[in-house]
PDB file of C-alpha atoms in Angstrom:
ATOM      1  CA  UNK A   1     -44.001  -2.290 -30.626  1.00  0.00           C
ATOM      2  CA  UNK A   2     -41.966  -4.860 -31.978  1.00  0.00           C
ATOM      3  CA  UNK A   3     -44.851  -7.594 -31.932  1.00  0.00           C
ATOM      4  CA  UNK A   4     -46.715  -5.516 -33.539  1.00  0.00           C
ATOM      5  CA  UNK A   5     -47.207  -6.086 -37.760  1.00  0.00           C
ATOM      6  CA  UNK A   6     -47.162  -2.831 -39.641  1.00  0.00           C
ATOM      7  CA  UNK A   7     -49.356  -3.330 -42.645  1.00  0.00           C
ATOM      8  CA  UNK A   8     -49.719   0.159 -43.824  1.00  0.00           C
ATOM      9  CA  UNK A   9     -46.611   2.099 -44.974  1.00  0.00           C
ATOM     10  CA  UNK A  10     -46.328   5.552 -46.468  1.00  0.00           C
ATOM     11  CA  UNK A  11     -42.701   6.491 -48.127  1.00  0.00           C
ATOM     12  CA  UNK A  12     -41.714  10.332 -46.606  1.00  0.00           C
ATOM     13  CA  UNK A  13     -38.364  10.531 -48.558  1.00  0.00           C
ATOM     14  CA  UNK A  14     -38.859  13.807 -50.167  1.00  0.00           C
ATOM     15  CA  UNK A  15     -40.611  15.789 -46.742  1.00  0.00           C
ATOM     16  CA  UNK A  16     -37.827  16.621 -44.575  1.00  0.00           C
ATOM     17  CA  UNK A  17     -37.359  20.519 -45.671  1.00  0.00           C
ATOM     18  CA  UNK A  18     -37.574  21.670 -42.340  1.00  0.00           C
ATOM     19  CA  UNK A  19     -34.383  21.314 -40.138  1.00  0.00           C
ATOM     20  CA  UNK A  20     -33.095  23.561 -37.117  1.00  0.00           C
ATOM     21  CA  UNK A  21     -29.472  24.755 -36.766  1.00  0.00           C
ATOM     22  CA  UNK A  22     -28.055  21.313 -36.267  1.00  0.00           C
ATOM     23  CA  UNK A  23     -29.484  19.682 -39.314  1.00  0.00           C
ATOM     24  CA  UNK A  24     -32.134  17.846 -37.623  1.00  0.00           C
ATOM     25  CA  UNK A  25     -35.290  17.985 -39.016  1.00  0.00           C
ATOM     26  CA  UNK A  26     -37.938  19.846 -37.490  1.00  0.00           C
ATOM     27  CA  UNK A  27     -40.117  18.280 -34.813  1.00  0.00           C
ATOM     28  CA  UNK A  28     -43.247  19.649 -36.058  1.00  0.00           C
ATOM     29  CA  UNK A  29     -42.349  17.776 -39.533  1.00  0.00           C
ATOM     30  CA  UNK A  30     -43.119  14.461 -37.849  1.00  0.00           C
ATOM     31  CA  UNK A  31     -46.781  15.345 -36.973  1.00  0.00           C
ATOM     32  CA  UNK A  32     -46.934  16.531 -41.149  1.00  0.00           C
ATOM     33  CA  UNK A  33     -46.027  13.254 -42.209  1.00  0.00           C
ATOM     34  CA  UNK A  34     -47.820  11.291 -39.378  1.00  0.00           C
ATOM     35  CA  UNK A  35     -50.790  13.179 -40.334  1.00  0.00           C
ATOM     36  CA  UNK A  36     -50.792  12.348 -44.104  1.00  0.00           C
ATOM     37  CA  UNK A  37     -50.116   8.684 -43.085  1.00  0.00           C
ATOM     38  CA  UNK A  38     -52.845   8.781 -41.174  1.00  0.00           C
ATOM     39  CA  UNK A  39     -55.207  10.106 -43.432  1.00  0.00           C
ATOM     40  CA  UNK A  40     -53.851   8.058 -46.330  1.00  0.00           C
ATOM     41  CA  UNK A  41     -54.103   4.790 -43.473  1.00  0.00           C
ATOM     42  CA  UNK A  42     -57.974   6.118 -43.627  1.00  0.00           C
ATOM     43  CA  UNK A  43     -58.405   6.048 -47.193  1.00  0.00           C
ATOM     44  CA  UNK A  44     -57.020   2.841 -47.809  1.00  0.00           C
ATOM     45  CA  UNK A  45     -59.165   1.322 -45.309  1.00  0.00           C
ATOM     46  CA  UNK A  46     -62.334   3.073 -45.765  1.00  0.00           C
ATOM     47  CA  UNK A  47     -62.262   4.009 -49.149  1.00  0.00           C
ATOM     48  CA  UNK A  48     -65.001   6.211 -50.606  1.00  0.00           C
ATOM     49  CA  UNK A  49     -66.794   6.051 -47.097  1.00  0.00           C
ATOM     50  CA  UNK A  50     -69.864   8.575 -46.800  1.00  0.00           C
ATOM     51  CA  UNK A  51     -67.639  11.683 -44.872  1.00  0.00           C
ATOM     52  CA  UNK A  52     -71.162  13.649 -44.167  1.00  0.00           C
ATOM     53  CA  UNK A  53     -72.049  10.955 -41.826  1.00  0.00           C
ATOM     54  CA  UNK A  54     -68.853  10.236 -40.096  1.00  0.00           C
ATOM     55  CA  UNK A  55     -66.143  12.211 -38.532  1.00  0.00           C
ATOM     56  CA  UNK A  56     -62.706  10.686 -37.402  1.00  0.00           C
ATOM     57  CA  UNK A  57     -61.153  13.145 -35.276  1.00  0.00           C
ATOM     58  CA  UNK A  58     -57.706  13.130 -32.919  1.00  0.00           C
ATOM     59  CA  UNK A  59     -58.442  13.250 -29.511  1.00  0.00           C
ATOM     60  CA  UNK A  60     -55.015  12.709 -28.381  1.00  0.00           C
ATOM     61  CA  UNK A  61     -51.582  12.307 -29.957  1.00  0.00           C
ATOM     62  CA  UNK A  62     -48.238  11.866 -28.485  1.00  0.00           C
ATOM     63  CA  UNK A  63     -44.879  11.716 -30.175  1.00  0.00           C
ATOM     64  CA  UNK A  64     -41.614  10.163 -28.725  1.00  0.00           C
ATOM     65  CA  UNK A  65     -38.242  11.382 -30.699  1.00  0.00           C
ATOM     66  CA  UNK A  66     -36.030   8.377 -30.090  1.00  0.00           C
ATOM     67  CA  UNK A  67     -32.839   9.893 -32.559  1.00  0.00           C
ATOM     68  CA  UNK A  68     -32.512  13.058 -35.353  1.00  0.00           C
ATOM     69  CA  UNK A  69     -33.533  12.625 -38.766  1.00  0.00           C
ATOM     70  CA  UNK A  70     -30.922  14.436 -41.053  1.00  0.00           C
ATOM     71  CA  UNK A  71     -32.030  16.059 -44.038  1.00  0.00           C
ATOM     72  CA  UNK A  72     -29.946  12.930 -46.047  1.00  0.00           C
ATOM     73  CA  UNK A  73     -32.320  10.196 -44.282  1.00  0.00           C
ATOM     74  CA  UNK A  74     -34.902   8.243 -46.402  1.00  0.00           C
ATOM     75  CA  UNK A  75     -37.716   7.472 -44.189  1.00  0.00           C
ATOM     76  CA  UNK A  76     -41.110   5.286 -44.364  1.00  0.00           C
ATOM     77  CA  UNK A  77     -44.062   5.942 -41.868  1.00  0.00           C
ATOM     78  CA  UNK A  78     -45.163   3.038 -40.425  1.00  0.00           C
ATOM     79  CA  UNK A  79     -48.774   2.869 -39.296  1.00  0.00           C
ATOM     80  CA  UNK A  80     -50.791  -0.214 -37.165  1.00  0.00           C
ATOM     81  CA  UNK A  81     -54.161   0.098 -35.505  1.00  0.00           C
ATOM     82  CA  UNK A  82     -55.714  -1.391 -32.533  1.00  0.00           C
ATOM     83  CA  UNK A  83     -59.396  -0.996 -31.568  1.00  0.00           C
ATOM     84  CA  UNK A  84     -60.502  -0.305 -27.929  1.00  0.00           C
ATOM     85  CA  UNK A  85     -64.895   0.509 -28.091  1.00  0.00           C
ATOM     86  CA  UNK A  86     -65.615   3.672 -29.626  1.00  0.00           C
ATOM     87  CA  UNK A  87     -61.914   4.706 -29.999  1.00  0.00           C
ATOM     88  CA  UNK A  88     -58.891   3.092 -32.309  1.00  0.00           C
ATOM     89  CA  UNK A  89     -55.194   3.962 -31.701  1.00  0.00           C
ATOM     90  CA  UNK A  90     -52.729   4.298 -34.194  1.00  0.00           C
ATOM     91  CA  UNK A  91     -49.338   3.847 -33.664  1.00  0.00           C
ATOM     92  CA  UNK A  92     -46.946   5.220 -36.121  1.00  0.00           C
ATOM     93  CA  UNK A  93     -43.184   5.206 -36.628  1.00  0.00           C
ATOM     94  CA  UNK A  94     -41.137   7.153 -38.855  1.00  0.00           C
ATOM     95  CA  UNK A  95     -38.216   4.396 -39.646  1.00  0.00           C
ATOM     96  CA  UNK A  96     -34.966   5.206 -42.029  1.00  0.00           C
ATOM     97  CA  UNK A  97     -35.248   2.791 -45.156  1.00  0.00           C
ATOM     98  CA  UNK A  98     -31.856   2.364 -45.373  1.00  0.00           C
ATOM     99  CA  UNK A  99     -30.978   0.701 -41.638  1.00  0.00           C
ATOM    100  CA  UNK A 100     -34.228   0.270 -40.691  1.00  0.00           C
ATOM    101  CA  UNK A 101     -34.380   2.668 -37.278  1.00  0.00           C
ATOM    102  CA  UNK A 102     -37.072   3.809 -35.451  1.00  0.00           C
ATOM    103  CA  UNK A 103     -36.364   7.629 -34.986  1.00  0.00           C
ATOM    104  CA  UNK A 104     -39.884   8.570 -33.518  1.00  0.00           C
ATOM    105  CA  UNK A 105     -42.844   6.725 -32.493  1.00  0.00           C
ATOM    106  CA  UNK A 106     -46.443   8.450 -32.236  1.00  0.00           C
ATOM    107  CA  UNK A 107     -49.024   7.270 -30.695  1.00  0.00           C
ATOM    108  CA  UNK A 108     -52.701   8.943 -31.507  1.00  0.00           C
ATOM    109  CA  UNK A 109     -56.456   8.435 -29.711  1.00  0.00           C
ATOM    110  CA  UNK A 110     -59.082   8.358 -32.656  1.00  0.00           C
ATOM    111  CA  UNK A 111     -62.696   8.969 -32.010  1.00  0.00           C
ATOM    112  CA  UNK A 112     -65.828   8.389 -34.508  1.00  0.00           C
ATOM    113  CA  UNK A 113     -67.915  10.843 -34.447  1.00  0.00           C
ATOM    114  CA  UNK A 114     -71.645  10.796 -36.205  1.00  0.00           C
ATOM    115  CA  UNK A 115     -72.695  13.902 -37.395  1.00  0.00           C
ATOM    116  CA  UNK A 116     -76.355  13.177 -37.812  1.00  0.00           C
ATOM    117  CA  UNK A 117     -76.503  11.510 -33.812  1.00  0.00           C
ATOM    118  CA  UNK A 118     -73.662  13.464 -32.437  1.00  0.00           C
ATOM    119  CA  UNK A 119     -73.096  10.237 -31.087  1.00  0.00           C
ATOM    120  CA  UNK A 120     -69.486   9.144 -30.663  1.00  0.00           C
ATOM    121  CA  UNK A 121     -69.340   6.100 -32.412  1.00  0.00           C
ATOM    122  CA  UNK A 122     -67.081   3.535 -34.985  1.00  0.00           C
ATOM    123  CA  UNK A 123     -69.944   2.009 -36.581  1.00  0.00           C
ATOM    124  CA  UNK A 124     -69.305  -2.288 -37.147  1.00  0.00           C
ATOM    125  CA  UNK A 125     -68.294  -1.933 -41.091  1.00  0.00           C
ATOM    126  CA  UNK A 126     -65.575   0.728 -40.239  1.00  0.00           C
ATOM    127  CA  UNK A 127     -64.427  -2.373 -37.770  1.00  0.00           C
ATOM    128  CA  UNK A 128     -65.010  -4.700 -40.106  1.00  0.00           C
ATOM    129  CA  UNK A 129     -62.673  -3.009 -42.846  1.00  0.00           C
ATOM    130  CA  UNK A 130     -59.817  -2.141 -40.211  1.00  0.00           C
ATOM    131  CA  UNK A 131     -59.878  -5.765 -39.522  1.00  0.00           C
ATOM    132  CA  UNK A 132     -59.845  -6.771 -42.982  1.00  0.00           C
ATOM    133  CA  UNK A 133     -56.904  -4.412 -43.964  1.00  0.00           C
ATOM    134  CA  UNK A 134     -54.846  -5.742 -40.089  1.00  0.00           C
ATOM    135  CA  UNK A 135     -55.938  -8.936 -41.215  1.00  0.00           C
ATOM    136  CA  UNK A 136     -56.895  -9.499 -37.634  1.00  0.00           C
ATOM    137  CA  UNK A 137     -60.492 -10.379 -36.171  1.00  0.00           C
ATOM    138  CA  UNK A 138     -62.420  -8.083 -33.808  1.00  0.00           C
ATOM    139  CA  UNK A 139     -61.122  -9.757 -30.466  1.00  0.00           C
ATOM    140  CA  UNK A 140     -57.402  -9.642 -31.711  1.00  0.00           C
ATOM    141  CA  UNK A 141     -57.317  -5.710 -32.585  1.00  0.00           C
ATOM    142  CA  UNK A 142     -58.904  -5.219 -29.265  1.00  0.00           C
ATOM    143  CA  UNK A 143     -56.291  -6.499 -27.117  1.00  0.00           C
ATOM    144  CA  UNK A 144     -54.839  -3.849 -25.242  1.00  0.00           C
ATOM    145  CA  UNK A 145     -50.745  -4.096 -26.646  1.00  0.00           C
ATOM    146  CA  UNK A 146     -51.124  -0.387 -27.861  1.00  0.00           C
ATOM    147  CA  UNK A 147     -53.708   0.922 -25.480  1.00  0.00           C
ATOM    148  CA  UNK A 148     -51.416  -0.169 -22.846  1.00  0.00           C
ATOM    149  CA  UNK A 149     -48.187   1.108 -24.833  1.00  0.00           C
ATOM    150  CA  UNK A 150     -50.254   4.642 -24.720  1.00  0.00           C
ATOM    151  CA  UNK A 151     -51.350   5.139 -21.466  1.00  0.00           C
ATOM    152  CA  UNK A 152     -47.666   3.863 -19.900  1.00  0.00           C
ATOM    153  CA  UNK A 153     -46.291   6.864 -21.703  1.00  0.00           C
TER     154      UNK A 153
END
């Protein structure tokens, strides 16, 4: 993941209010803040896209917790995207702001889905705007770095 150019960051500094008996914060906390990243990735990318026409649902997300957050960390999701046919993968890291560690990486499996077709689907201007935001063309999102990141792990 270290090739790989995080354009989108979302600040999660005042989220961790969940922690377990040793002061780590909560597992399931992660999957709160990688959700909102994701959905604020979405927004920023897509804008005021037509919603009754498209769904963008998770069809598979998987988490690795490298080292405890403590309720005193400042942390920043992270979020990249790489496109693979009808499917894009995110990859998202929460990372302290202060020394810059990756504490947890998640990797997700997005589908398009169009509600009129029930086809599953990312129509060409939903590509075109992820590779506008990446700054990347068609062929370079498609390369497989994350894909292959995913299914290794």
């Amino acid at each position: 993941a270290e090739d790989i150019k995080f354009r989108h960051t979302m600040t999660g500094a005042d989220t961790i209010r969940d922690v377990d008996q040793f002061g780590h914060m909560n597992n399931s906390v992660y999957f709160s803040l990688y959700d909102l990243a994701k959905t604020t990735y979405i927004k920023d990318v897509f804008g005021s896209a037509d919603w009754s026409k498209l769904a963008i649902v998770v069809a598979n997300i998987n988490a690795n917790f490298f080292m405890p957050v403590f309720f005193s960390d400042h942390l920043v999701i992270e979020t990249a995207v790489d496109i693979w046919g009808i499917e894009f993968y995110l990859l998202q890291r929460a990372v302290t702001t202060d020394t810059h560690e990756v504490k947890c990486e998640c990797r997700t499996v997005m589908v398009g889905y169009d509600l009129a077709t029930k086809d599953e689907l990312i129509s060409e201007d939903y590509k075109k705007a992820i590779c506008r935001y990446e700054e990347k063309t068609l062929e370079e999102l498609s390369k497989t770095e994350i894909v292959i990141d995913f299914l290794c792990c």
